mmCIF file of C-alpha atoms in Angstrom:
data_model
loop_
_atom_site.group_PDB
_atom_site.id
_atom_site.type_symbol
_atom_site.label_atom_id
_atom_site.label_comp_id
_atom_site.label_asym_id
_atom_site.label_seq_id
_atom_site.Cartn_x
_atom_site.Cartn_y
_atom_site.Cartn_z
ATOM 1 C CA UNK A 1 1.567 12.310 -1.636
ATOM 2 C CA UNK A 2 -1.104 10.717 0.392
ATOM 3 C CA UNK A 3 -1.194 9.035 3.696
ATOM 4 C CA UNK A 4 0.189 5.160 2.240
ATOM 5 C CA UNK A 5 -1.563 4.117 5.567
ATOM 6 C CA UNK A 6 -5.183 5.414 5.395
ATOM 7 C CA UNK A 7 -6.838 2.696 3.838
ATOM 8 C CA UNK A 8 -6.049 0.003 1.178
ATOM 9 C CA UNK A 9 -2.618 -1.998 1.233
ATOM 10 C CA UNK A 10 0.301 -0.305 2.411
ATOM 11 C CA UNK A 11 2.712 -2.236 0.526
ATOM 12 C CA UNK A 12 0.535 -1.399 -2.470
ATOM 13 C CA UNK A 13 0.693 1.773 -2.098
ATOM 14 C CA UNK A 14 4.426 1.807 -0.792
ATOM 15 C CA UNK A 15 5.865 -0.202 -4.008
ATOM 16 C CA UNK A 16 3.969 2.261 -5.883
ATOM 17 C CA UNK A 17 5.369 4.959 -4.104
ATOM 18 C CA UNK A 18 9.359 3.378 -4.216
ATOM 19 C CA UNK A 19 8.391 2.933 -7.951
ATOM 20 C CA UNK A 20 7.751 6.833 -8.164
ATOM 21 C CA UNK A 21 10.722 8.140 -6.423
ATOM 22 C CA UNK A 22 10.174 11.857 -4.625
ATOM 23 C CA UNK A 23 9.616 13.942 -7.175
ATOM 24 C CA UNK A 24 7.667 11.719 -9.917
ATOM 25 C CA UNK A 25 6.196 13.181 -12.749
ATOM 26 C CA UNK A 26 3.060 12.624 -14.604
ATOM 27 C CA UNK A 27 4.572 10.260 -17.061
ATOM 28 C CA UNK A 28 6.338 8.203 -14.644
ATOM 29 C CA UNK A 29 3.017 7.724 -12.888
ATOM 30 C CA UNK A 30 1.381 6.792 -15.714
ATOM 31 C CA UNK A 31 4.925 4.252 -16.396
ATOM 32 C CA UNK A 32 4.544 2.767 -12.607
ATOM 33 C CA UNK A 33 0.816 2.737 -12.918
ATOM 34 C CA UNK A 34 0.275 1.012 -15.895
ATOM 35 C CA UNK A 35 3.215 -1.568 -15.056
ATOM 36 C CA UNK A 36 1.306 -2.212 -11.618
ATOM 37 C CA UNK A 37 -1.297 -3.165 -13.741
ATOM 38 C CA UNK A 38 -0.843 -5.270 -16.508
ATOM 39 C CA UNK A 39 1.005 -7.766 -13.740
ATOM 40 C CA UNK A 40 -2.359 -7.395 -11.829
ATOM 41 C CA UNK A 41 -4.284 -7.863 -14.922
ATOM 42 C CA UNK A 42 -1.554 -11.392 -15.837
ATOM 43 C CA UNK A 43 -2.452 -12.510 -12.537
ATOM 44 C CA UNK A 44 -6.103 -12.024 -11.882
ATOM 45 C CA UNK A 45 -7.010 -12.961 -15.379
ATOM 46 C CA UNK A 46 -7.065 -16.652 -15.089
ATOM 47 C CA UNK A 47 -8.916 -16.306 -11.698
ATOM 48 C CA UNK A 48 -12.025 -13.487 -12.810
ATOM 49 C CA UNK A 49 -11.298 -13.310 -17.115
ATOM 50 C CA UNK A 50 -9.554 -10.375 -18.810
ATOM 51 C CA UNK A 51 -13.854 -8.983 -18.647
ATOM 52 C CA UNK A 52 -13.330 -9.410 -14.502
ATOM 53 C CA UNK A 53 -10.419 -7.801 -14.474
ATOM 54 C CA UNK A 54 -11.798 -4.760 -16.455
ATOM 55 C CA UNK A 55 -14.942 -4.556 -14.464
ATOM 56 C CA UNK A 56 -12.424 -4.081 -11.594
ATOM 57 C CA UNK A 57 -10.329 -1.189 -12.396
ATOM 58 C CA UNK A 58 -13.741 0.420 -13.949
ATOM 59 C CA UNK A 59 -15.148 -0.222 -10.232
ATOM 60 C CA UNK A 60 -12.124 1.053 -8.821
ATOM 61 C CA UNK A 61 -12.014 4.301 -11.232
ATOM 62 C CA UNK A 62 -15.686 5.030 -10.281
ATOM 63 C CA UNK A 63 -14.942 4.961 -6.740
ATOM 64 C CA UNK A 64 -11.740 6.903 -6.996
ATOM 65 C CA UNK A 65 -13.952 9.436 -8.691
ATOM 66 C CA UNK A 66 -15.873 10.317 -6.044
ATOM 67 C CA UNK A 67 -12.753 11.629 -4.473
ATOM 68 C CA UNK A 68 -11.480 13.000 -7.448
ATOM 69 C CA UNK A 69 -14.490 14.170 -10.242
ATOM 70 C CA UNK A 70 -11.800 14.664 -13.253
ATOM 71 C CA UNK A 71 -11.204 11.058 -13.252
ATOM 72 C CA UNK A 72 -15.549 10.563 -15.106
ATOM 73 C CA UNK A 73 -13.345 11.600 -17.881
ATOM 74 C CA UNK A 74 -11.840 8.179 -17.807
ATOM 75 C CA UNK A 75 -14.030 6.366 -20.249
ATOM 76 C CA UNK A 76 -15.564 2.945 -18.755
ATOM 77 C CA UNK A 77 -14.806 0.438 -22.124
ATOM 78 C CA UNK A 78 -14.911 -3.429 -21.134
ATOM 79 C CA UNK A 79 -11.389 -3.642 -22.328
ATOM 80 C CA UNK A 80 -8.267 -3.130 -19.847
ATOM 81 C CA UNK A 81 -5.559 -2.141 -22.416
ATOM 82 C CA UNK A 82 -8.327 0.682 -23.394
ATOM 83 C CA UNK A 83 -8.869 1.439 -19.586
ATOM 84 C CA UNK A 84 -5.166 2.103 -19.367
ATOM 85 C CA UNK A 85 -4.439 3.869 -22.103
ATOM 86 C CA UNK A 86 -6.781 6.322 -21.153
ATOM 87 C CA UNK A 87 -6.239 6.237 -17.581
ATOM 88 C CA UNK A 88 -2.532 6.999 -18.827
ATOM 89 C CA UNK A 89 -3.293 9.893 -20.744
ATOM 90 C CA UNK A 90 -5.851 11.374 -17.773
ATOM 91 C CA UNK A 91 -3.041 11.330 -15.432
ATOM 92 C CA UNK A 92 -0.544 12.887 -18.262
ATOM 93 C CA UNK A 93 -2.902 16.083 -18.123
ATOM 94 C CA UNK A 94 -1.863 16.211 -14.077
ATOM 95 C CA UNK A 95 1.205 17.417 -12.577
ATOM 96 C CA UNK A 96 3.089 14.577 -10.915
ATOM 97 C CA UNK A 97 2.302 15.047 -7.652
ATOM 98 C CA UNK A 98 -1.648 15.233 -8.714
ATOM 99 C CA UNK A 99 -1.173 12.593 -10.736
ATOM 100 C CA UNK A 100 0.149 10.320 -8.270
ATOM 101 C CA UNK A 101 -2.445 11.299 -5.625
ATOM 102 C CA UNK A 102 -5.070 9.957 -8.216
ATOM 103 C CA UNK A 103 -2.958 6.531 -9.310
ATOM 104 C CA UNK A 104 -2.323 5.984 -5.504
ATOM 105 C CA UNK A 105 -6.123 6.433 -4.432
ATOM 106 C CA UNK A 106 -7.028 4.132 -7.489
ATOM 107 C CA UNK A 107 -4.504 1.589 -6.358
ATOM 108 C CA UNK A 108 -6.112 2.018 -2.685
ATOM 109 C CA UNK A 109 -9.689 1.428 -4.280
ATOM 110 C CA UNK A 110 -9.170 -1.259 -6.754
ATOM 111 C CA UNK A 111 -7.422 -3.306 -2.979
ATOM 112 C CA UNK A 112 -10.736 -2.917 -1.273
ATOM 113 C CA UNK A 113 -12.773 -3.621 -4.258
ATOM 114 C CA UNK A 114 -10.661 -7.168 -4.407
ATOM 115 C CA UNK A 115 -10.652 -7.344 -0.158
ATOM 116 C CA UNK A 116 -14.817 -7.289 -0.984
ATOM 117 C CA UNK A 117 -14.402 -10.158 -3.775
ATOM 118 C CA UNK A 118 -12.008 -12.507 -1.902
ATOM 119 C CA UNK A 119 -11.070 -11.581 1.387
ATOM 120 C CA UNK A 120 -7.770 -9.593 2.934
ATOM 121 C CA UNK A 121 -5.646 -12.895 3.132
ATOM 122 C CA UNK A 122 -5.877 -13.650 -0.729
ATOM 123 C CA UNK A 123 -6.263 -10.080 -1.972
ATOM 124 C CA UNK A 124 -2.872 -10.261 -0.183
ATOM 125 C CA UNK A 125 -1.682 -13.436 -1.595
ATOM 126 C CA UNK A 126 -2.603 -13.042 -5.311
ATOM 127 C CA UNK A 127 -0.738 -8.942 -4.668
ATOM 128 C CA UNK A 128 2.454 -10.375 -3.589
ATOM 129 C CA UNK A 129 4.141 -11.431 -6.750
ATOM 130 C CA UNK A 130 3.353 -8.103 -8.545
ATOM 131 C CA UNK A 131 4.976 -5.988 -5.173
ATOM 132 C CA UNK A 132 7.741 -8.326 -5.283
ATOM 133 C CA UNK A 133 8.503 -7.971 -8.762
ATOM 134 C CA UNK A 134 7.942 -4.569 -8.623
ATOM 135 C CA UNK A 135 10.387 -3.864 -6.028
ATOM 136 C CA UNK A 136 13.134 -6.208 -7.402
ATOM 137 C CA UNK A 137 13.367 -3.725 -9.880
ATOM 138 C CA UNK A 138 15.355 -1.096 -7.265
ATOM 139 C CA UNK A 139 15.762 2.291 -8.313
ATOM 140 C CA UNK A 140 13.267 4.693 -8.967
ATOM 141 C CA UNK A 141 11.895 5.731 -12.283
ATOM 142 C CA UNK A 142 12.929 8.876 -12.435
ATOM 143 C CA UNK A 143 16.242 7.663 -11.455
ATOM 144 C CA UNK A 144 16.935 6.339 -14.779
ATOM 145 C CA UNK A 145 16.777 9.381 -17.041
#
């Protein structure tokens, strides 16, 4: 897994990782990823418009892809659900520990891209819901097969 303290949010990156469990695989990833997501999307969308909110992940895929060059494959469509779904089914060709390298360097990418837009303090603010609803739901994915 990567460094949840490099750059980015750690409790972004921490929820994610709580959300994973230790030994996630590629579909969980996609599970906690895309989950992580549509609450972002529910919450920014009245702020920057479901087209805002797209721009962002494709902003934050473009940048993660300069760390990881697979992730072009992720076609850039001005539509979120489409975004996902194929972000999804990218990190479904991965192994799990891959795949949650790339959904954890997204996650760290799409919190400066929003740090840019707003500032830290209500990146922070308009993130807390999401991490707190993500962690109220305890156990680990793959805990529940």
């Amino acid at each position: 897994m990567i460094d949840s303290t490099r750059s980015g949010d750690p409790r972004l990156i921490q929820t994610f990782a709580i959300r994973l469990g230790s030994t996630p695989e590629s579909k969980d990833v996609g599970l906690a990823a895309g989950a992580l997501w549509v609450g972002i999307s529910a919450t920014l969308e009245p702020i920057f418009g479901a087209g805002g909110v797209s721009a962002l992940f494709a902003r934050s895929v473009f940048l993660t892809a300069k760390l990881f060059p697979t992730l072009e494959a992720v076609p850039d469509v001005m539509n979120l659900s489409n975004q996902l779904d194929a972000f999804r089914s990218f990190l479904s060709t991965l192994d799990g520990a891959g795949a949650a390298e790339v959904a954890q360097a997204l996650m760290r990418e799409f919190h400066g891209v929003l740090i840019s837009m707003v500032g830290t303090a209500l990146a922070n603010q308009l993130l807390e819901p999401i991490l707190d609803q993500a962690l109220s739901e305890k156990r680990p994915l793959n805990a529940l097969r």
